Tab-separated table of C-alpha atoms in Angstrom:
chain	number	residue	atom	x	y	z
G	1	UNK	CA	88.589	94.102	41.634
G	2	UNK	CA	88.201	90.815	40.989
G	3	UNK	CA	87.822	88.006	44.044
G	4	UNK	CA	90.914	86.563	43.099
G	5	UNK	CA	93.140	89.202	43.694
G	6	UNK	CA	91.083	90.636	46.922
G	7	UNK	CA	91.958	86.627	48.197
G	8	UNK	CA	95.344	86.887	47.106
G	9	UNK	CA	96.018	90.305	48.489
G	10	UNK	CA	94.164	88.818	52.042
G	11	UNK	CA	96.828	86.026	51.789
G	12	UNK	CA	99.073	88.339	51.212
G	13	UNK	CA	98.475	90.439	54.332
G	14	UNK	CA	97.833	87.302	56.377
G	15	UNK	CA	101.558	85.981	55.190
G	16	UNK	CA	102.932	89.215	56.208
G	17	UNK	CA	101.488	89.016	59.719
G	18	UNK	CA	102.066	85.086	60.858
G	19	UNK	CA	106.049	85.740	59.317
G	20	UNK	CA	106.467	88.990	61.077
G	21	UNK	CA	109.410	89.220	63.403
G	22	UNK	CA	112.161	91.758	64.276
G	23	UNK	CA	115.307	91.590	63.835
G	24	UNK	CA	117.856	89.658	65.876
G	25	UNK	CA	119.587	92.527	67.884
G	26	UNK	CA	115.746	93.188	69.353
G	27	UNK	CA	116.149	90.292	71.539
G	28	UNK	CA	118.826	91.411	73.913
G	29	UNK	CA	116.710	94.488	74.180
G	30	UNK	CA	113.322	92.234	75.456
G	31	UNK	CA	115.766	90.246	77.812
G	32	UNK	CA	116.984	93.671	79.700
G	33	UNK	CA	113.500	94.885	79.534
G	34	UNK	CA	111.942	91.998	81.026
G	35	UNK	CA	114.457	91.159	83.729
G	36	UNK	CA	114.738	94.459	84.724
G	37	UNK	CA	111.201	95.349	85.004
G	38	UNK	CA	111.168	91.541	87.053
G	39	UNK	CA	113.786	92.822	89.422
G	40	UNK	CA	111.972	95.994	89.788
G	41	UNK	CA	108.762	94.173	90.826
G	42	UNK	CA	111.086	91.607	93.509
G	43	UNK	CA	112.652	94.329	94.829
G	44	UNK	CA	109.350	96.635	95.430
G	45	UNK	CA	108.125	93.665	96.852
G	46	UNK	CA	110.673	92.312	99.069
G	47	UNK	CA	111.515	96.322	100.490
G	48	UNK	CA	108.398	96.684	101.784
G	49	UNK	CA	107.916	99.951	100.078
G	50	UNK	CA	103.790	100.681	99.173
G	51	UNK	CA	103.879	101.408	95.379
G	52	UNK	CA	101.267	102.266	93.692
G	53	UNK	CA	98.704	100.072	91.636
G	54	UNK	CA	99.680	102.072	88.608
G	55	UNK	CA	103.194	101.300	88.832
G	56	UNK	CA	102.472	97.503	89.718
G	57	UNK	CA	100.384	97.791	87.032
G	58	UNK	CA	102.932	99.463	84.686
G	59	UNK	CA	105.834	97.642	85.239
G	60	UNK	CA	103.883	93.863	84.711
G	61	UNK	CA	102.804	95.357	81.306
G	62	UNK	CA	106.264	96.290	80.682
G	63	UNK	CA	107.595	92.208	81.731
G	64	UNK	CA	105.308	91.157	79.346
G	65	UNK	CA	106.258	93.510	76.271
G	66	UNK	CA	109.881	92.547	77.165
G	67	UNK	CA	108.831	88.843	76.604
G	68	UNK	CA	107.025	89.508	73.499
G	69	UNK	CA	110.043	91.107	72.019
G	70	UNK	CA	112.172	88.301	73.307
G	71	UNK	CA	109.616	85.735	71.849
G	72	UNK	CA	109.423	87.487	68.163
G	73	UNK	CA	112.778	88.181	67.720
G	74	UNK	CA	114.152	86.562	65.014
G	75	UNK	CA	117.741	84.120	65.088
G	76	UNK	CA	120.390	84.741	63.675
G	77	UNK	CA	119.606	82.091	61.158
G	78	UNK	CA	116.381	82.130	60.162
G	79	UNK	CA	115.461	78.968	58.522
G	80	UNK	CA	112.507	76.465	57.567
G	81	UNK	CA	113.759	74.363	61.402
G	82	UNK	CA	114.070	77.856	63.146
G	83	UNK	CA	110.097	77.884	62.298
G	84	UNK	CA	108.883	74.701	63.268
G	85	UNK	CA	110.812	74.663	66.453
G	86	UNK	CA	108.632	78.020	66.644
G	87	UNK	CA	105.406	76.459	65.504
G	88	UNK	CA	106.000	73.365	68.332
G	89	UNK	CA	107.076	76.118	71.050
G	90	UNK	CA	104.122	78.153	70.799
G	91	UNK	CA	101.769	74.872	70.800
G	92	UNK	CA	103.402	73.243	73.858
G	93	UNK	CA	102.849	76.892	75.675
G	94	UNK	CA	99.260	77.539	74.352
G	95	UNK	CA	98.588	73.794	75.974
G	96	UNK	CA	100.556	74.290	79.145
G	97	UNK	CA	98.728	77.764	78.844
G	98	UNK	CA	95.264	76.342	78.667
G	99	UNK	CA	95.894	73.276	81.444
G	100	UNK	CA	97.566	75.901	83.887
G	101	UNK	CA	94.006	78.079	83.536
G	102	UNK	CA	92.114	75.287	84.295
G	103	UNK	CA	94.201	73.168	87.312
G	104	UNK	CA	95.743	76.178	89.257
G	105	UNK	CA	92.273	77.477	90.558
G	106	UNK	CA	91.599	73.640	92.223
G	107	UNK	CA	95.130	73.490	93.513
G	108	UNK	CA	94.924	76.783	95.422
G	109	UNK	CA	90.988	76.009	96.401
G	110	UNK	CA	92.447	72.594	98.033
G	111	UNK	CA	95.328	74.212	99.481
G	112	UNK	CA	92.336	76.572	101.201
G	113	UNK	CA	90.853	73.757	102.488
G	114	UNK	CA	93.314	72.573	103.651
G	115	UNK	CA	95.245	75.372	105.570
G	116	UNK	CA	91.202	76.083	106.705
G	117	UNK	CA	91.411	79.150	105.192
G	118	UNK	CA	87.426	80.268	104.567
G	119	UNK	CA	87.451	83.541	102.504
G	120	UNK	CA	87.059	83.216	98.655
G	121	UNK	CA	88.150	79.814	97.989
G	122	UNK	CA	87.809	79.989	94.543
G	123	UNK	CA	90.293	82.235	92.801
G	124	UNK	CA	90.408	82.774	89.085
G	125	UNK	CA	93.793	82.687	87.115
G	126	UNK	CA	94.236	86.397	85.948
G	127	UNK	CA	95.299	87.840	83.040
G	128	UNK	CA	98.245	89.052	83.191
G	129	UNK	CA	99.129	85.432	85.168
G	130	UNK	CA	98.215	83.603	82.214
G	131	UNK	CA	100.150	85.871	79.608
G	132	UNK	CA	103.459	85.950	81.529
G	133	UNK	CA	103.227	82.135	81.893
G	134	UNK	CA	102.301	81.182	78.117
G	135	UNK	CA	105.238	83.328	76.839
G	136	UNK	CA	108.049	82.357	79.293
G	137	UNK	CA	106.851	78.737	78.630
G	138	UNK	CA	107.201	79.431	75.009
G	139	UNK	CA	110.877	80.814	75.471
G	140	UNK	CA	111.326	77.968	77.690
G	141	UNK	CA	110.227	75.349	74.970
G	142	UNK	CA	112.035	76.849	72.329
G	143	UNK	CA	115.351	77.058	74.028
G	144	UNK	CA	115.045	73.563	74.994
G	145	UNK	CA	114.294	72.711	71.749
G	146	UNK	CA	116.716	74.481	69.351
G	147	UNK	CA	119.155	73.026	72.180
G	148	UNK	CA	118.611	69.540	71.392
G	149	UNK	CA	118.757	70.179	67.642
Protein backbone atom coordinates (compact mmCIF):
# COMPACT_ATOMS: atom_id res chain seq x y z
CA UNK A 1 0.00 0.00 0.00
CA UNK A 2 1.28 2.96 -0.98
CA UNK A 3 1.33 6.28 1.55
CA UNK A 4 -0.93 7.95 -0.60
CA UNK A 5 -3.76 5.89 -0.39
CA UNK A 6 -3.14 4.89 3.52
CA UNK A 7 -3.45 9.17 3.79
CA UNK A 8 -6.32 9.21 1.67
CA UNK A 9 -8.12 6.33 3.25
CA UNK A 10 -7.14 8.25 6.94
CA UNK A 11 -8.92 11.30 5.37
CA UNK A 12 -11.34 9.31 4.44
CA UNK A 13 -12.19 7.87 7.86
CA UNK A 14 -11.52 11.24 9.49
CA UNK A 15 -14.32 12.84 6.92
CA UNK A 16 -16.62 10.17 7.90
CA UNK A 17 -16.30 10.90 11.61
CA UNK A 18 -16.31 15.02 11.87
CA UNK A 19 -19.68 14.69 9.19
CA UNK A 20 -21.32 12.01 11.18
CA UNK A 21 -24.80 12.77 12.38
CA UNK A 22 -28.18 10.95 12.65
CA UNK A 23 -30.92 11.51 11.14
CA UNK A 24 -33.48 14.22 11.87
CA UNK A 25 -36.32 12.17 13.59
CA UNK A 26 -33.35 11.25 16.36
CA UNK A 27 -33.74 14.58 17.80
CA UNK A 28 -37.19 14.45 19.27
CA UNK A 29 -35.99 11.21 20.72
CA UNK A 30 -32.74 13.12 22.70
CA UNK A 31 -35.27 15.94 23.75
CA UNK A 32 -37.73 13.25 25.62
CA UNK A 33 -34.72 11.49 26.83
CA UNK A 34 -33.09 14.35 28.30
CA UNK A 35 -36.05 16.15 29.82
CA UNK A 36 -37.34 13.23 31.16
CA UNK A 37 -34.34 11.88 32.76
CA UNK A 38 -34.09 15.99 34.08
CA UNK A 39 -37.51 15.69 35.59
CA UNK A 40 -36.64 12.43 37.04
CA UNK A 41 -33.58 13.90 38.81
CA UNK A 42 -35.98 17.32 40.11
CA UNK A 43 -38.43 15.24 41.23
CA UNK A 44 -36.06 12.63 43.26
CA UNK A 45 -34.70 15.61 44.54
CA UNK A 46 -37.43 17.80 45.52
CA UNK A 47 -39.53 14.38 47.17
CA UNK A 48 -37.11 13.82 49.49
CA UNK A 49 -36.87 10.23 48.58
CA UNK A 50 -32.93 8.67 49.25
CA UNK A 51 -32.03 7.16 45.81
CA UNK A 52 -29.29 5.55 45.27
CA UNK A 53 -25.80 6.80 43.89
CA UNK A 54 -26.24 4.37 41.06
CA UNK A 55 -29.39 5.72 39.95
CA UNK A 56 -28.15 9.45 40.43
CA UNK A 57 -25.47 8.26 38.69
CA UNK A 58 -27.49 6.54 35.91
CA UNK A 59 -29.94 8.87 35.16
CA UNK A 60 -27.14 12.08 34.74
CA UNK A 61 -25.44 9.73 32.18
CA UNK A 62 -28.67 9.24 30.57
CA UNK A 63 -29.32 13.61 30.46
CA UNK A 64 -26.24 13.74 28.86
CA UNK A 65 -26.71 10.95 26.05
CA UNK A 66 -30.13 12.65 25.50
CA UNK A 67 -28.17 15.93 24.76
CA UNK A 68 -25.70 14.32 22.60
CA UNK A 69 -28.41 12.94 20.45
CA UNK A 70 -30.15 16.26 20.48
CA UNK A 71 -26.77 18.00 19.60
CA UNK A 72 -25.87 15.48 16.52
CA UNK A 73 -29.00 15.24 15.08
CA UNK A 74 -29.10 16.43 11.85
CA UNK A 75 -31.91 19.36 10.32
CA UNK A 76 -34.07 18.88 8.21
CA UNK A 77 -32.00 20.75 5.73
CA UNK A 78 -28.72 19.99 5.90
CA UNK A 79 -26.67 22.53 4.20
CA UNK A 80 -23.09 24.26 3.93
CA UNK A 81 -24.94 27.32 6.74
CA UNK A 82 -26.53 24.39 8.79
CA UNK A 83 -22.60 23.55 9.36
CA UNK A 84 -21.06 26.63 10.18
CA UNK A 85 -23.80 27.67 12.47
CA UNK A 86 -22.58 24.13 13.91
CA UNK A 87 -18.90 24.88 13.70
CA UNK A 88 -19.62 28.57 15.65
CA UNK A 89 -22.05 26.68 18.23
CA UNK A 90 -19.68 24.20 19.31
CA UNK A 91 -16.77 26.99 19.61
CA UNK A 92 -18.85 29.48 21.64
CA UNK A 93 -19.70 26.28 24.08
CA UNK A 94 -16.11 24.80 24.17
CA UNK A 95 -15.15 28.65 25.32
CA UNK A 96 -18.04 29.18 27.67
CA UNK A 97 -17.03 25.48 28.55
CA UNK A 98 -13.44 26.26 29.34
CA UNK A 99 -14.19 29.92 31.23
CA UNK A 100 -17.06 28.20 33.33
CA UNK A 101 -14.13 25.46 34.55
CA UNK A 102 -11.99 28.01 35.47
CA UNK A 103 -14.37 31.04 37.23
CA UNK A 104 -17.05 28.82 38.98
CA UNK A 105 -14.51 27.30 41.56
CA UNK A 106 -13.54 31.25 42.74
CA UNK A 107 -17.17 32.24 42.72
CA UNK A 108 -18.29 29.45 45.07
CA UNK A 109 -14.76 29.79 47.19
CA UNK A 110 -15.85 33.67 47.68
CA UNK A 111 -19.32 32.88 48.30
CA UNK A 112 -17.59 30.51 51.28
CA UNK A 113 -15.98 33.27 52.54
CA UNK A 114 -18.35 35.05 52.60
CA UNK A 115 -21.34 33.09 54.16
CA UNK A 116 -18.09 32.01 56.69
CA UNK A 117 -18.50 28.76 55.69
CA UNK A 118 -14.87 26.91 56.64
CA UNK A 119 -14.99 23.31 55.22
CA UNK A 120 -13.40 22.72 51.73
CA UNK A 121 -13.45 26.02 50.22
CA UNK A 122 -12.13 25.05 47.16
CA UNK A 123 -14.41 22.90 45.05
CA UNK A 124 -13.51 21.58 41.65
CA UNK A 125 -16.04 21.77 38.66
CA UNK A 126 -16.92 18.02 38.00
CA UNK A 127 -17.34 16.16 35.17
CA UNK A 128 -20.39 15.49 34.50
CA UNK A 129 -21.00 19.55 35.47
CA UNK A 130 -18.86 20.52 32.76
CA UNK A 131 -20.37 18.07 30.03
CA UNK A 132 -24.03 18.94 30.71
CA UNK A 133 -23.08 22.66 30.53
CA UNK A 134 -20.87 22.60 27.19
CA UNK A 135 -23.69 20.72 25.34
CA UNK A 136 -26.82 22.64 26.52
CA UNK A 137 -24.71 25.79 25.75
CA UNK A 138 -24.09 24.38 22.38
CA UNK A 139 -27.95 23.73 21.77
CA UNK A 140 -28.40 27.03 23.24
CA UNK A 141 -25.98 28.78 20.68
CA UNK A 142 -27.19 27.05 17.85
CA UNK A 143 -30.83 27.74 18.33
CA UNK A 144 -30.06 31.27 18.79
CA UNK A 145 -28.20 31.26 15.90
CA UNK A 146 -30.11 29.42 13.13
CA UNK A 147 -32.90 31.82 14.70
CA UNK A 148 -31.39 34.92 13.61
CA UNK A 149 -30.53 33.51 10.18
Amino acid sequence: MSKETFCEAEERRFEKIVNFGLPNRYKKIGIVIAIVSFLSIIVLKISGVEFSETLKFISKRVLLVGLLITAISKEKVEDEMIHSLRVKAFTGAFISGVIYTLIFPAIVYAAKLVFNKEENLLTDVGDFQILWFMLFMYLVFFYLMKRKV
